[in-house]
Every structure is written in structure tokens, then in C-alpha cells.
Short mmCIF file of C-alpha atoms and ligand atoms in Angstrom, two decimals:
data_model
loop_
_atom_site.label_atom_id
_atom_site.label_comp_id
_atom_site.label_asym_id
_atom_site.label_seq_id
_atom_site.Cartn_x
_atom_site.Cartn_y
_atom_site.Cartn_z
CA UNK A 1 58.34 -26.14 60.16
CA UNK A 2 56.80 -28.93 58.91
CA UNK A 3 55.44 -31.90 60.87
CA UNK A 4 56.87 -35.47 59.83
CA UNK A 5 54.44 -38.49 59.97
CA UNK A 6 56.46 -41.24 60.98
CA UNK A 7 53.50 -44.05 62.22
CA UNK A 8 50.04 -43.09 60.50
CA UNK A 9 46.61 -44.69 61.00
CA UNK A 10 44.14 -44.35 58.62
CA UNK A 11 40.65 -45.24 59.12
CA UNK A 12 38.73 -46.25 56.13
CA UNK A 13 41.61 -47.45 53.75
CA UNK A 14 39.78 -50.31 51.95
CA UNK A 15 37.28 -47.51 50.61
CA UNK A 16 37.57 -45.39 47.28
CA UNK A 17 39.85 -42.51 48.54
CA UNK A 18 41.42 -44.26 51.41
CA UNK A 19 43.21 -46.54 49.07
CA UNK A 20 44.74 -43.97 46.58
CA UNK A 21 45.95 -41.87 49.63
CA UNK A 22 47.73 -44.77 50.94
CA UNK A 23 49.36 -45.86 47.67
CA UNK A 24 49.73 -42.06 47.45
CA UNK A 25 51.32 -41.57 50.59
CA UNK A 26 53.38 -44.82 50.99
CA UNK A 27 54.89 -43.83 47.42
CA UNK A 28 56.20 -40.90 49.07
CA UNK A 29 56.85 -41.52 52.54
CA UNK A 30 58.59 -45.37 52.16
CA UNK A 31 59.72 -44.30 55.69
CA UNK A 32 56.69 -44.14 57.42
CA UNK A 33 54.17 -47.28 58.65
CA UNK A 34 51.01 -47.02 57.97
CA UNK A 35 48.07 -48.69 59.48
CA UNK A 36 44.82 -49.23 58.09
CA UNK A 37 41.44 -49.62 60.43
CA UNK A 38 38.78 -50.71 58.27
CA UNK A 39 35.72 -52.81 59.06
CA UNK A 40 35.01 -53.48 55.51
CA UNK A 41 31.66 -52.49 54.81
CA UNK A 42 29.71 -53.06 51.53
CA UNK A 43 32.56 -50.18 50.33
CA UNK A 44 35.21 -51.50 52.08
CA UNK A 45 37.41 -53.72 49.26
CA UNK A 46 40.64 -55.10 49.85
CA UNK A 47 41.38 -55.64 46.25
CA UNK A 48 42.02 -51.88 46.08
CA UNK A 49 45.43 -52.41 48.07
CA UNK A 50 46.48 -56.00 46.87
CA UNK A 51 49.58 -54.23 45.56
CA UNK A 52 50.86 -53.59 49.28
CA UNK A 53 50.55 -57.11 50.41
CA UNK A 54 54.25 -58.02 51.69
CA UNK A 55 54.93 -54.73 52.38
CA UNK A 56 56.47 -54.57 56.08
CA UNK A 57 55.67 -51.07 56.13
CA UNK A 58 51.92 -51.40 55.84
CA UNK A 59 49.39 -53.36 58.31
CA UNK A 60 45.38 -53.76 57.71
CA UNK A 61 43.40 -54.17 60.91
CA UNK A 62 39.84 -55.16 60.41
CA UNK A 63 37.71 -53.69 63.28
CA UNK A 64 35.40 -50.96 63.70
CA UNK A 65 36.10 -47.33 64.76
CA UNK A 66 33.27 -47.64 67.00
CA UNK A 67 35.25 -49.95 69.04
CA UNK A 68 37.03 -47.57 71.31
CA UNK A 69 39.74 -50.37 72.54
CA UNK A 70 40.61 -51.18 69.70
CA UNK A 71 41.07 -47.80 68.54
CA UNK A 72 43.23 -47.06 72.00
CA UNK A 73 45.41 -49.76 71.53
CA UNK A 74 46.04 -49.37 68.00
CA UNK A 75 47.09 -45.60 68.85
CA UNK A 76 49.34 -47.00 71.76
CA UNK A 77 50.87 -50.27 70.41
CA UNK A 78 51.96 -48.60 66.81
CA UNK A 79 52.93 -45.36 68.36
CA UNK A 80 50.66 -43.71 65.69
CA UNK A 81 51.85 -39.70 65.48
CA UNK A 82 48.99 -39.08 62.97
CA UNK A 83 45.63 -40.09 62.43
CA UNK A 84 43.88 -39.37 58.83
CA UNK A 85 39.86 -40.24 59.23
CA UNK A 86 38.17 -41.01 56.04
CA UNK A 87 35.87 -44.14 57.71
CA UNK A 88 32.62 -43.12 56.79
CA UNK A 89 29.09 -44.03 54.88
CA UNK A 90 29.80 -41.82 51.75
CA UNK A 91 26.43 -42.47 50.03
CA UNK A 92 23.95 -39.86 49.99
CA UNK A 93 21.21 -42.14 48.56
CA UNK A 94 21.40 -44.64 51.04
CA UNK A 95 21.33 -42.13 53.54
CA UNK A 96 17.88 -41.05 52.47
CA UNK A 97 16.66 -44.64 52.87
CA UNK A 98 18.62 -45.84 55.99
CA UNK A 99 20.52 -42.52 57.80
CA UNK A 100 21.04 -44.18 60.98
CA UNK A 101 24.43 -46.06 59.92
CA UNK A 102 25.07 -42.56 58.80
CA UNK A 103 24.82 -40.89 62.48
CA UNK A 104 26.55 -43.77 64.11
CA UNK A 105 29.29 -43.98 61.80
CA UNK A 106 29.93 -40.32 60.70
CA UNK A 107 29.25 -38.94 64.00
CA UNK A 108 29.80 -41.53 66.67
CA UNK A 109 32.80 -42.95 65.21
CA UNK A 110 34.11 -39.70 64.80
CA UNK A 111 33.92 -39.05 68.51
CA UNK A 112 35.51 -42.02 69.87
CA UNK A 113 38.25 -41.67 66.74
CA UNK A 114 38.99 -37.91 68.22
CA UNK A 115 38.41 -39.26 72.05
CA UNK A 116 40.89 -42.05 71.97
CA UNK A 117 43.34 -39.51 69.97
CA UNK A 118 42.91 -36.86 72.59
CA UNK A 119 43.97 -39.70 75.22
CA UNK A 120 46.74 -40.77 73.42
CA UNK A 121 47.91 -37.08 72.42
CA UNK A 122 47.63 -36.08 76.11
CA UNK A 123 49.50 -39.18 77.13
CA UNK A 124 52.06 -37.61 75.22
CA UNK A 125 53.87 -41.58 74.26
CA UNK A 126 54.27 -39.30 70.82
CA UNK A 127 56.14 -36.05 71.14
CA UNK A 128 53.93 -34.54 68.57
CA UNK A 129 50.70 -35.47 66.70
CA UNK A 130 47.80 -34.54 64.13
CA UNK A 131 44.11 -35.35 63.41
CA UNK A 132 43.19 -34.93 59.93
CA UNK A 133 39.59 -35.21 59.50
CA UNK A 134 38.53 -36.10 55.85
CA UNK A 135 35.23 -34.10 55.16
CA UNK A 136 32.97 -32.66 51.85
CA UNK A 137 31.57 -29.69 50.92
CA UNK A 138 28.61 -31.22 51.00
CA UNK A 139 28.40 -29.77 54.92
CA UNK A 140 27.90 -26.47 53.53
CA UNK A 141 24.96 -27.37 51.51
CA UNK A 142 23.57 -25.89 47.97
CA UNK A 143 24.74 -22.84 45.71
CA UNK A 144 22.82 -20.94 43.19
CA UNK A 145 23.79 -20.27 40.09
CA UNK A 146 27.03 -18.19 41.11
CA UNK A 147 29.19 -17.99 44.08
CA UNK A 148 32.00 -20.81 45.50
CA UNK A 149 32.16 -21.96 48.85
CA UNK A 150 34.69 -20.73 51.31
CA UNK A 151 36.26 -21.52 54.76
CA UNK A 152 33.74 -19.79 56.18
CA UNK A 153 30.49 -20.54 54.04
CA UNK A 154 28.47 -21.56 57.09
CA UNK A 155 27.53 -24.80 57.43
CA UNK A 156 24.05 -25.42 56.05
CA UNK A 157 24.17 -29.28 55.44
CA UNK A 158 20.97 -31.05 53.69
CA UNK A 159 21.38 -34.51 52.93
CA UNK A 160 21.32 -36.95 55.99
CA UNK A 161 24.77 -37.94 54.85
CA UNK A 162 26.30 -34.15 54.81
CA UNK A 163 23.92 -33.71 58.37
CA UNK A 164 26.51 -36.48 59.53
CA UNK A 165 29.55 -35.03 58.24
CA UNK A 166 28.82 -31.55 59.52
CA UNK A 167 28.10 -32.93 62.99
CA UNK A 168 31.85 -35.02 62.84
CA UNK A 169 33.32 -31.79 61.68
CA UNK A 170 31.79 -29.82 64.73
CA UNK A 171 32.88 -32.05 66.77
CA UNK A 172 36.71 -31.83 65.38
CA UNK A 173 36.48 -27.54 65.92
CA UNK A 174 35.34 -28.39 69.50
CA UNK A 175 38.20 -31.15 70.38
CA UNK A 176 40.47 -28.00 68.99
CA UNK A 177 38.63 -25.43 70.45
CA UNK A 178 38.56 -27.26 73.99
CA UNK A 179 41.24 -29.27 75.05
CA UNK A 180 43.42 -27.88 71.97
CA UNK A 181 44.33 -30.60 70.06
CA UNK A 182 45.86 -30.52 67.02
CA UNK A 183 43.51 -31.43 64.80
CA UNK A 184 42.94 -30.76 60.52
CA UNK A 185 39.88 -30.68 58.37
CA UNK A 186 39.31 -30.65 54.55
CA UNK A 187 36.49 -30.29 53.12
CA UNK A 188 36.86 -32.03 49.21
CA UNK A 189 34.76 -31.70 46.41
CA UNK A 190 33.70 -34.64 44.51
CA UNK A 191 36.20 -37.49 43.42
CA UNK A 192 36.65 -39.78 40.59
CA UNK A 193 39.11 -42.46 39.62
CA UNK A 194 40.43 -45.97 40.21
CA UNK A 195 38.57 -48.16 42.55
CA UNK A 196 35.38 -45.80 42.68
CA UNK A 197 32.61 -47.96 43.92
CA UNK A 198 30.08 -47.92 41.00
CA UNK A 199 27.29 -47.30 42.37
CA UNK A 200 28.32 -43.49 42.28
CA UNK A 201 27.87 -41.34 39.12
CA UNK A 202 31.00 -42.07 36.83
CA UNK A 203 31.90 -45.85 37.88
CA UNK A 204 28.27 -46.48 37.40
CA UNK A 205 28.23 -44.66 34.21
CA UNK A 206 31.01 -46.66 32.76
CA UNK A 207 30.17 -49.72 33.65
CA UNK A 208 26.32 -49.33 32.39
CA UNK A 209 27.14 -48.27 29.39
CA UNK A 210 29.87 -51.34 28.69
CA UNK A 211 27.03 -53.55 29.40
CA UNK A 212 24.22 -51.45 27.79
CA UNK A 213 21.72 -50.43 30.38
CA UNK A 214 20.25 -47.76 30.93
CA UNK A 215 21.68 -44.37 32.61
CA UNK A 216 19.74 -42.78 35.26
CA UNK A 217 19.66 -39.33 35.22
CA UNK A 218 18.26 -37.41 38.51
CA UNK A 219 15.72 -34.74 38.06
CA UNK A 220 16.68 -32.34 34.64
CA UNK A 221 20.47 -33.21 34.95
CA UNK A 222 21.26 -29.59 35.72
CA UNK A 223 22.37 -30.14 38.65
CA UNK A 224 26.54 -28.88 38.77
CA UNK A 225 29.33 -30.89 40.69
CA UNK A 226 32.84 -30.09 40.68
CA UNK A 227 35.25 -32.45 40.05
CA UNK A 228 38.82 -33.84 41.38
CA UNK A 229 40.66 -36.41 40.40
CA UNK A 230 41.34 -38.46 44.01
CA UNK A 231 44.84 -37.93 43.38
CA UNK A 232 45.11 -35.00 43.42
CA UNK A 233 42.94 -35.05 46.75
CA UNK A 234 45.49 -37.72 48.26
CA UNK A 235 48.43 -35.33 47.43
CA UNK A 236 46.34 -32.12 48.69
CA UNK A 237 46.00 -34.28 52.18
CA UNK A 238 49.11 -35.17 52.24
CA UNK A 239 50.29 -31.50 51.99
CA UNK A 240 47.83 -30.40 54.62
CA UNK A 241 48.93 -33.24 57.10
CA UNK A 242 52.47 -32.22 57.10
CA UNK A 243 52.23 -28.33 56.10
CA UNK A 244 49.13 -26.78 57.68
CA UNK A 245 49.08 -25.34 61.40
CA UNK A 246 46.96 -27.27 64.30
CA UNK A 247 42.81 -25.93 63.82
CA UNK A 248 43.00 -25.29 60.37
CA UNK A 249 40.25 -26.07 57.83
CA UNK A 250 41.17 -26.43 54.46
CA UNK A 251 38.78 -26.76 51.20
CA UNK A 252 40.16 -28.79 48.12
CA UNK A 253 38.74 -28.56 44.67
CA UNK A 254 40.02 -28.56 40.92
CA UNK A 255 37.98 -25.52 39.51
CA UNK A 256 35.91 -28.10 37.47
CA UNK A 257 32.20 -27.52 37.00
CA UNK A 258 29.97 -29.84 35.30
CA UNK A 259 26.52 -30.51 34.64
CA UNK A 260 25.54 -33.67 35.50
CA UNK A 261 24.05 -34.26 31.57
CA UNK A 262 27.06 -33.22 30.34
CA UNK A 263 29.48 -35.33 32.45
CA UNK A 264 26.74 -38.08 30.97
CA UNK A 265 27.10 -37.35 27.15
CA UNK A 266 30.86 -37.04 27.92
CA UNK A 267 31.43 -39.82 29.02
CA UNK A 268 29.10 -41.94 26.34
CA UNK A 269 31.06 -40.46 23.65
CA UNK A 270 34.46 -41.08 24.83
CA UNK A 271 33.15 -45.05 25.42
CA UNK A 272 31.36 -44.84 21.96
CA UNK A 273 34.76 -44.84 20.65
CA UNK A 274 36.89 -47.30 22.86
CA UNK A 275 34.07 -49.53 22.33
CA UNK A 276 34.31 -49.10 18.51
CA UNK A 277 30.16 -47.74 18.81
CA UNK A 278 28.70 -45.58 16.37
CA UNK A 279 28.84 -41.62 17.32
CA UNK A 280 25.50 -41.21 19.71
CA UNK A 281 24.74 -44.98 20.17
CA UNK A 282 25.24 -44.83 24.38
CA UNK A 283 23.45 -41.59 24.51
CA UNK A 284 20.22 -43.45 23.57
CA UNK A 285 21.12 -45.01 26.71
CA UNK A 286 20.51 -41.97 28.96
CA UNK A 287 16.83 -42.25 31.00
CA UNK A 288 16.11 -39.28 32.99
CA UNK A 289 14.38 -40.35 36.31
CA UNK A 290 12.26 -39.26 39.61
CA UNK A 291 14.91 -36.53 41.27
CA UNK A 292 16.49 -37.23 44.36
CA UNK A 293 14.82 -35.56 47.40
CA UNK A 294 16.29 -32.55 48.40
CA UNK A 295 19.31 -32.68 45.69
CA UNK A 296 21.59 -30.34 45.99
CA UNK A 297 21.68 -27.85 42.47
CA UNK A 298 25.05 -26.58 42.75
CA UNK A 299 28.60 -27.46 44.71
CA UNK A 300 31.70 -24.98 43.86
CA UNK A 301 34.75 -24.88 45.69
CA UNK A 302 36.85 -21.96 46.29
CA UNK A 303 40.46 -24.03 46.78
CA UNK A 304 42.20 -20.52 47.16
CA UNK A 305 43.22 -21.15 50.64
CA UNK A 306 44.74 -24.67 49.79
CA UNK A 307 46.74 -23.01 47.00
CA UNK A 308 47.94 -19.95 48.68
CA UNK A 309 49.19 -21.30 51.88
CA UNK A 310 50.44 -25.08 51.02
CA UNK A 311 50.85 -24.44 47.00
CA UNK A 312 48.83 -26.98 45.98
CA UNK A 313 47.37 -27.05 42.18
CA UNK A 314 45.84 -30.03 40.69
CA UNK A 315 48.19 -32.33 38.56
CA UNK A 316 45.65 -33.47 36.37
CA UNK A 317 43.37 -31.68 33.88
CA UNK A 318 39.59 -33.65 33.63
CA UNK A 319 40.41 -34.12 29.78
CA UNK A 320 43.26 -36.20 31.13
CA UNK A 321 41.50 -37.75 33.86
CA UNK A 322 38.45 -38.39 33.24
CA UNK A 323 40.02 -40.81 30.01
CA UNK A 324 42.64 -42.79 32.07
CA UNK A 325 39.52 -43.28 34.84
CA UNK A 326 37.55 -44.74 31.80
CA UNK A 327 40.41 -46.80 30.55
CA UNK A 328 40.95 -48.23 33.65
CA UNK A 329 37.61 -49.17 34.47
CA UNK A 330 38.06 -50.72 30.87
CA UNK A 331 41.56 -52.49 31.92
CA UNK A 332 40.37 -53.20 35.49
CA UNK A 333 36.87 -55.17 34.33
CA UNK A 334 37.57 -57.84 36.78
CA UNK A 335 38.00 -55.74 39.17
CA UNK A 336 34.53 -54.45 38.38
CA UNK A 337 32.91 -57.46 38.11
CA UNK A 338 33.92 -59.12 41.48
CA UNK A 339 32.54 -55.77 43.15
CA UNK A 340 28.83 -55.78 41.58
CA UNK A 341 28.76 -59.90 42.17
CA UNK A 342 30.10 -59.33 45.69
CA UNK A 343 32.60 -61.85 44.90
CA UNK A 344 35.34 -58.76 46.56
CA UNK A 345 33.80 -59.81 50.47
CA UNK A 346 35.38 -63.11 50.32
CA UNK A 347 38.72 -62.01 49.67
CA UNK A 348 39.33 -61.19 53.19
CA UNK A 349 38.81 -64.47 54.20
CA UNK A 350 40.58 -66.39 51.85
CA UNK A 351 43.75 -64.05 52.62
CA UNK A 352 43.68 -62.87 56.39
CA UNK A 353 41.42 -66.19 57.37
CA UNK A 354 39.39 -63.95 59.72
CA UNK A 355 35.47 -64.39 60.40
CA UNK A 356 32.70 -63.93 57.25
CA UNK A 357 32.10 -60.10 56.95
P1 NAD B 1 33.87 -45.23 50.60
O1 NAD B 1 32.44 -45.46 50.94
O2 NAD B 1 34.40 -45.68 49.29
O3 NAD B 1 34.79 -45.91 51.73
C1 NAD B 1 34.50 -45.83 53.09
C2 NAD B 1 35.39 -46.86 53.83
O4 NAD B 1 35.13 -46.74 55.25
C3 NAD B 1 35.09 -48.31 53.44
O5 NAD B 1 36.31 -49.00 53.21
C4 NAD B 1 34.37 -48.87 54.66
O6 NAD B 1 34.57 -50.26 54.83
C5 NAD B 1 34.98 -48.04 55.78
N1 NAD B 1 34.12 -47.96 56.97
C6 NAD B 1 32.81 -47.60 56.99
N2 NAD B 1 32.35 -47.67 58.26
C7 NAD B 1 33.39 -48.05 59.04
C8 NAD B 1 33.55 -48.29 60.44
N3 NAD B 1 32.52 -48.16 61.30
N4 NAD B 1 34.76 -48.68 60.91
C9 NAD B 1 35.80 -48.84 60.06
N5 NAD B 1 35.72 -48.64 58.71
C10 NAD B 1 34.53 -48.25 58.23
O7 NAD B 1 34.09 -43.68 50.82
P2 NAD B 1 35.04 -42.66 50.03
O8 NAD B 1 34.32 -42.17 48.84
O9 NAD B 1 36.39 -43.27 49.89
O10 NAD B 1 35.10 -41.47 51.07
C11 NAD B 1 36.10 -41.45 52.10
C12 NAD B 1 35.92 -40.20 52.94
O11 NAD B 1 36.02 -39.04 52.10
C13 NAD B 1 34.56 -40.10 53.62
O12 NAD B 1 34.76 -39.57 54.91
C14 NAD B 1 33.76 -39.14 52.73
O13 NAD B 1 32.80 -38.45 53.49
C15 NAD B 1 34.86 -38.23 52.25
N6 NAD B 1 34.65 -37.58 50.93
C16 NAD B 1 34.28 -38.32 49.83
C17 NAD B 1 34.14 -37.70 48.59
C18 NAD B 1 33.80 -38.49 47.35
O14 NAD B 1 33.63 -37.89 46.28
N7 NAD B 1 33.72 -39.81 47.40
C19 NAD B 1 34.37 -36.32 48.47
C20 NAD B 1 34.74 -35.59 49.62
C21 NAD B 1 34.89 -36.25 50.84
P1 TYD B 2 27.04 -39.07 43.46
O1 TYD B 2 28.13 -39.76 42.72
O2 TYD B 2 26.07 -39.92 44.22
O3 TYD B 2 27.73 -37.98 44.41
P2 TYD B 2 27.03 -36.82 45.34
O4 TYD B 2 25.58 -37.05 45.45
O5 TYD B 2 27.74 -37.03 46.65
O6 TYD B 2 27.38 -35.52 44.69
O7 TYD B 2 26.21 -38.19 42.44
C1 TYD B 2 26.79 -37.15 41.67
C2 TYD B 2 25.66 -36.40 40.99
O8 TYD B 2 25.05 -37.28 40.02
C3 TYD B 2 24.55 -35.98 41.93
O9 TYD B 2 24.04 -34.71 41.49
C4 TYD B 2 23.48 -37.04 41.75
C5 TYD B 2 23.67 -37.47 40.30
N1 TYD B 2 23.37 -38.87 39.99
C6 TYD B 2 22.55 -39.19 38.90
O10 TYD B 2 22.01 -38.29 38.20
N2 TYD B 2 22.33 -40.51 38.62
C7 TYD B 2 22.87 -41.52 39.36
O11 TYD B 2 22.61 -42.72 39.08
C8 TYD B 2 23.72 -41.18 40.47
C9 TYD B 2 24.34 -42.26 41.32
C10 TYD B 2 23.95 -39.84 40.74
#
């Protein structure tokens, strides 16, 4: 039987995946409210959802997930039935320069997110509920050359960032485990697509290479990440939300390898012709630099699971995707530009007339 969200909160909806799921999920679930708790970080953009504004179905909150009142209250006064967690710092290079944000946020906020949901579970003002905790494979830590990661890869995290994501997703087996709540976790490979802060690998790509500067390459650009279009990821947690039983862990992933150097000369070619450039001319622009310490070579994810129990497949090929990301980076430049000026943090002001971020 499957569960039916009728009053969802979801943390970290002004971020990159956040916002797809909840145009995603409001697309096909006009039923259900939705209520976003984001404290609008540096990745936190409201542009990303300007489309729902006027929507009675859909309420942004700005506050922090650390702040366990707000949190409670939220859970009480909406009646919330299902919580999906993506708040996070999503970075791993700023979590080799600054990683304490990372514990605080990742792990912290996790706890008082799954606290205040145990209360409000066990208060039982819902006759049913889930946790879905969003997480990465990231928390099981490097491949070699061959092999996927499973369900049961042990967790062998090595970035400060994937450190902090393991810990939140320990945390979510022991609020199961312990006082049996019904909590979720996926584990996703990387994303890409519309509203993708660029200061990760693709938006940055694209938006470097539009205004020809130069493309930083980590290490020998061997390293192998597999790719999903966030889509496809907010349909995959909308399945799990609604299909999968209470304690389950779920991995989702597209089958979609890449070597970083080649996602590189992809994408340069496919802009060399939008932007009417020569064949080669944005290659020139590649720079291999100083690795990144302790970079993880290889990520694979074995989706199996996913596919066999909820039927999920990928809608999207990465010929497919990967173009209409690029074209709408291309359509969207204004978008892009308020983001790298900063110009995006006054937005909330102007429109909710709350304090400066
Ligand atoms: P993002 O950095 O784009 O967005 C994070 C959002 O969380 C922002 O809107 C930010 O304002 C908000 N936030 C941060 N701290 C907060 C706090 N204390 N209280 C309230 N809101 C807070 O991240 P993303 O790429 O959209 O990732 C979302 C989730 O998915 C994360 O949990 C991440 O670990 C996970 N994930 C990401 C990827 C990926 O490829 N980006 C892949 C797998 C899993
Ligand atoms: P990123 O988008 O930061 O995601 P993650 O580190 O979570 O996988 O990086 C994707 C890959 O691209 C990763 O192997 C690091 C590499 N990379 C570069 O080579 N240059 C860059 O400028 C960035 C941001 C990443």
C-alpha cells in the first residue's frame, strides 16, 4: 500500500535539488501543501522557485533547521505527514577549507530535524508519517577501477563533507533502529541541471567557457563521476517517499560514467557550436590544476535496488540532458549572472521584506 503525502516539509528547497523536487512534486501532487524551511545560505536562491509564488499550496519559511522550535512548530501547525531533508552544505571544497558548517549543518541539523520528527510522529497529531533523508554516495567513499556501490558497500566516507553526511545518515538507521520511526534514505549520485549553483563542475563549466576563462581541471582529470539528471532524482524520491517500506535505504544513479576530461571536452564542443566557435576553440580553455586533497578516483552506483522494487529508470539519456542543461544555462543567463554578482540575496528582501541575509 502506498503512503500518501498530504502536508510535506522540505528542508533545503531554495538549493539546487530542493527546487526541482518541489516543482517536481507539486506538478504531481497539486493536492498536497508543501512547505519549504530554508535559511538561505550562499546556495540558498529563491529565484529557483519564483514560478510558485501565488501558489496557495506552497509556503517558504526562512529559518534554520538548527532551530528546534521552529522546526516543532512547523511540524505541528502544518500538520506535516512527511518530511524530505535535503538542507545541507553540499560543497566538498569548502569543506576542506571550513568543515565546521559542515558538522553543524549535516550532522546537527540532522538530529534536531529527526528529534522534532520523532516528537511529532510519537504525538501521533498525523496518523501516519515518513522521514526521507536526502544523502550521496559520497558516504561510501572511493572505487577502483571496477565495482559499483551497493546498499551495503560500507560506509567509508573521505571528504569532510561525505564525513558529515555519513554521520546524518547514522543517525537516521539509529532513530529507525531505536524508537522505530519510519524513516527513508537515498543515497544519489551526482546531479546536473537547471539552477545548479556554478561553482560545481558543469554550471561552472558553462558559464566559463561563455565568458572565456579558463577551466580548472583537478589532478589528471581521470577521476570518474556518474551522472543524473536531478529530475530524474526528484521523481526517484518521490517514488521512494510514497512506495518504499519504513528503514529502507535506497541508492539512485543513471548508469552514467564519465571522466571528468571528458565531461570537459564534451561540454566545450557542444558550446563551440551554440556559440558559433570554431571546432576546438574552448578546449584551449581547459588548465589542469593542483588536485584536490584526498579526491575521490571513482563513484559508481549500483541503482538495482531502486529499479527492482519501485521501477524506477531514468527518463533522460545524458545526450539529452546534458544539451537542454547547456541551453538553459544559455536561456537562463540572467539567472546566472544575478547568482555570481550576488545580486540573488536581495531578492528575499525585496519580496518577503524580512531581515538582510
Ligand atoms: P545546495 O547547496 O544547492 O542547497 C542546499 C540548500 O540548503 C540551500 O538552499 C541552503 O540555503 C539550505 N541550507 C543550508 N543550511 C541550512 C540550514 N542550516 N537551515 C536551512 N536551510 C539550509 O545543495 P544540493 O546540491 O541541492 O543538495 C541537496 C541535498 O542533496 C544535500 O543534502 C546533498 O548532500 C544531497 N546530494 C547532492 C548531490 C549533488 O550532486 N548536488 C548528489 C547527491 C546528494
Ligand atoms: P563537484 O561538482 O564539486 O562534485 P563532487 O566533488 O561532489 O563530485 O566536482 C565533480 C568532479 O569534478 C570532481 O571529481 C571534482 C572535479 N572538479 C574539477 O576538476 N574542477 C572544478 O573546478 C570542480 C568544481 C570540480
Amino acid at each position: 500500500m502506498s503512503f500518501n503525502p498530504t502536508s510535506l516539509l522540505v528542508t533545503g528547497g531554495a538549493g539546487f535539488i530542493g527546487s526541482n523536487f518541489i516543482h517536481s512534486f507539486m506538478a504531481n501532487n497539486p493536492e498536497c501543501t508543501v512547505t519549504n524551511l530554508d535559511c538561505l545560505t550562499y546556495a540558498g536562491n529563491l529565484k529557483n522557485l519564483t514560478a510558485l509564488e501565488g501558489n496557495r499550496k506552497y509556503r517558504f519559511i526562512r529559518g534554520d533547521i538548527g532551530d528546534a522550535a521552529l522546526v516543532a512548530g512547523l511540524l505541528a501547525d502544518q500538520r506535516i505527514n512527511a518530511v524530505v531533508h535535503f538542507a545541507a552544505e553540499s560543497h566538498v571544497d569548502r569543506s576542506i577549507t571550513g568543515p565546521e558548517i559542515f558538522v553543524r549543518t549535516n550532522v546537527l541539523g540532522t538530529q534536531i530535524m529527526l528529534e522534532e520528527s520523532r516528537k511529532h510522529w510519537q504525538s501521533a497529531v498525523v496518523s501516519d508519517f515518513r522521514y526521507l533523508q536526502i544523502s550521496t554516495d559520497e558516504v561510501y567513499g572511493s572505487l577502483g577501477d571496477t565495482g559499483y556501490f551497493t546498499e551495503e558497500t560500507p560506509l567509508a566516507a573521505n571528504s569532510p563533507y561525505s564525513a558529515s553526511k555519513a554521520g546524518a545518515d547514522l543517525l537516521v538507521r539509529a532513530y529507525h533502529e531505536t524508537f522505530g520511526m519510519p524513516t527513508l534514505n537515498t543515497r544519489c549520485s551526482n546531479n546536473y541541471g537547471p539552477y545548479h549553483f556554478p561553482e560545481k563542475l558543469i554550471p561552472l563549466l558553462i558559464h566559463n567557457i561563455i565568458n572565456k576563462k579558463p577551466l580548472p581541471v583537478y589532478g589528471d582529470g581521470l577521476n570518474v563521476r556518474d551522472w543524473l539528471h536531478v529530475r530524474d532524482h526528484a521523481v526517484a524520491i518521490e517514488a521512494v517517499l510514497k512506495q518504499a517500506s519504513p528503514g529502507s535505504v535506497y541508492n539512485i544513479g543513471g548508469n552514467n560514467e564519465w571522466k571528468n576530461i571528458n565531461i570537459v571536452n564534451l561540454v566545450c564542443d557542444l558550446l563551440d557550436e551554440r556559440l558559433g566557435r570554431a571546432y576546438g576553440e574552448n578546449r584551449t580553455l581547459i588548465t589542469f590544476v593542483k588536485d584536490r586533497p584526498g579526491h575521490d578516483r571513482r563513484y559508481a552506483i549500483d541503482a538495482s535496488k531502486l529499479k527492482h522494487d519501485l521501477g524506477w529508470s531514468p527518463a533522460y539519456t545524458f545526450e539529452q540532458g546534458i544539451a537542454e542543461t547547456i541551453d538553459w544555462y544559455l536561456d537562463n543567463q540572467e539567472w546566472v549572472s544575478e547568482v555570481t554578482s550576488g545580486a540573488y540575496r536581495d531578492y528575499y528582501q525585496s519580496h518577503y521584506g524580512g531581515g538582510a541575509a
